[in-house]
């Protein structure tokens, strides 16, 4: 659960500090990240770029929409999997 809390905090920090998106205080980690963080397609792409830099992995263009539909736990698992593939 700690990893989920850390991922939520990281996404919140990226949205607020780098993307100027105000994040609601009661983000539900079970809901899709695009919905919970109010991300349109451009801001979702920007979030992914920041996550790629943070975790040193790449998201295939075909997976961008899938990432937006993931909840925080699923995103965490996805990033770990990508790090194994690309690491």
CSV table of C-alpha atoms in Angstrom, one decimal:
chain,number,residue,atom,x,y,z
A,1,UNK,CA,0.0,0.0,0.0
A,2,UNK,CA,2.9,2.3,0.6
A,3,UNK,CA,3.9,2.1,-3.1
A,4,UNK,CA,0.4,3.3,-4.0
A,5,UNK,CA,0.6,6.2,-1.6
A,6,UNK,CA,3.9,7.2,-3.0
A,7,UNK,CA,2.7,6.9,-6.6
A,8,UNK,CA,-0.4,9.0,-5.8
A,9,UNK,CA,1.9,11.7,-4.2
A,10,UNK,CA,4.2,11.7,-7.2
A,11,UNK,CA,1.4,12.0,-9.7
A,12,UNK,CA,-0.1,14.8,-7.6
A,13,UNK,CA,3.2,16.6,-7.4
A,14,UNK,CA,3.8,16.3,-11.2
A,15,UNK,CA,0.3,17.6,-11.9
A,16,UNK,CA,0.5,20.5,-9.5
A,17,UNK,CA,4.2,21.6,-9.9
A,18,UNK,CA,5.0,20.8,-13.5
A,19,UNK,CA,1.6,20.9,-15.2
A,20,UNK,CA,-0.3,23.5,-13.1
A,21,UNK,CA,-3.3,21.2,-12.6
A,22,UNK,CA,-5.0,21.6,-9.3
A,23,UNK,CA,-5.6,18.1,-7.8
A,24,UNK,CA,-8.6,17.5,-5.6
A,25,UNK,CA,-7.6,16.4,-2.1
A,26,UNK,CA,-9.7,13.2,-2.1
A,27,UNK,CA,-8.3,11.4,-5.1
A,28,UNK,CA,-9.6,7.8,-5.2
A,29,UNK,CA,-6.7,5.5,-6.0
A,30,UNK,CA,-9.2,2.9,-7.4
A,31,UNK,CA,-10.5,5.1,-10.2
A,32,UNK,CA,-8.8,5.7,-13.5
A,33,UNK,CA,-6.0,8.2,-13.3
A,34,UNK,CA,-7.2,10.3,-16.2
A,35,UNK,CA,-10.5,10.8,-14.5
A,36,UNK,CA,-9.3,11.3,-10.9
A,37,UNK,CA,-6.6,13.8,-11.9
A,38,UNK,CA,-8.8,15.6,-14.6
A,39,UNK,CA,-6.4,14.8,-17.4
A,40,UNK,CA,-7.2,15.4,-21.0
A,41,UNK,CA,-5.2,13.6,-23.7
A,42,UNK,CA,-2.5,16.3,-23.8
A,43,UNK,CA,-2.1,16.4,-20.0
A,44,UNK,CA,-2.1,12.6,-19.9
A,45,UNK,CA,0.7,12.6,-22.4
A,46,UNK,CA,2.6,15.2,-20.3
A,47,UNK,CA,2.2,13.1,-17.2
A,48,UNK,CA,3.5,10.0,-19.0
A,49,UNK,CA,6.6,11.9,-20.2
A,50,UNK,CA,7.3,13.0,-16.6
A,51,UNK,CA,6.8,9.5,-15.3
A,52,UNK,CA,9.1,8.1,-18.1
A,53,UNK,CA,11.8,10.6,-16.9
A,54,UNK,CA,11.3,9.8,-13.3
A,55,UNK,CA,11.4,6.0,-13.7
A,56,UNK,CA,13.6,5.6,-16.8
A,57,UNK,CA,11.2,3.7,-19.0
A,58,UNK,CA,9.2,4.2,-22.2
A,59,UNK,CA,5.4,3.9,-22.8
A,60,UNK,CA,4.6,2.7,-26.3
A,61,UNK,CA,2.3,5.1,-28.2
A,62,UNK,CA,-0.4,2.3,-28.3
A,63,UNK,CA,-0.3,2.2,-24.5
A,64,UNK,CA,-1.0,5.9,-23.8
A,65,UNK,CA,-4.8,5.5,-23.7
A,66,UNK,CA,-4.4,2.4,-21.6
A,67,UNK,CA,-2.4,4.3,-19.0
A,68,UNK,CA,-5.1,6.9,-18.6
A,69,UNK,CA,-7.6,4.1,-17.9
A,70,UNK,CA,-5.4,2.5,-15.2
A,71,UNK,CA,-5.9,3.1,-11.5
A,72,UNK,CA,-2.8,4.0,-9.4
A,73,UNK,CA,-2.0,0.4,-8.4
A,74,UNK,CA,-2.3,-0.8,-12.0
A,75,UNK,CA,0.0,2.1,-13.1
A,76,UNK,CA,2.5,1.2,-10.5
A,77,UNK,CA,2.5,-2.5,-11.7
A,78,UNK,CA,2.7,-1.3,-15.3
A,79,UNK,CA,5.8,0.9,-14.6
A,80,UNK,CA,7.5,-1.9,-12.8
A,81,UNK,CA,6.9,-4.2,-15.7
A,82,UNK,CA,8.2,-1.6,-18.2
A,83,UNK,CA,11.3,-1.1,-16.0
A,84,UNK,CA,12.0,-4.8,-16.2
A,85,UNK,CA,11.6,-4.9,-20.0
A,86,UNK,CA,13.6,-1.7,-20.6
A,87,UNK,CA,15.8,-1.7,-17.6
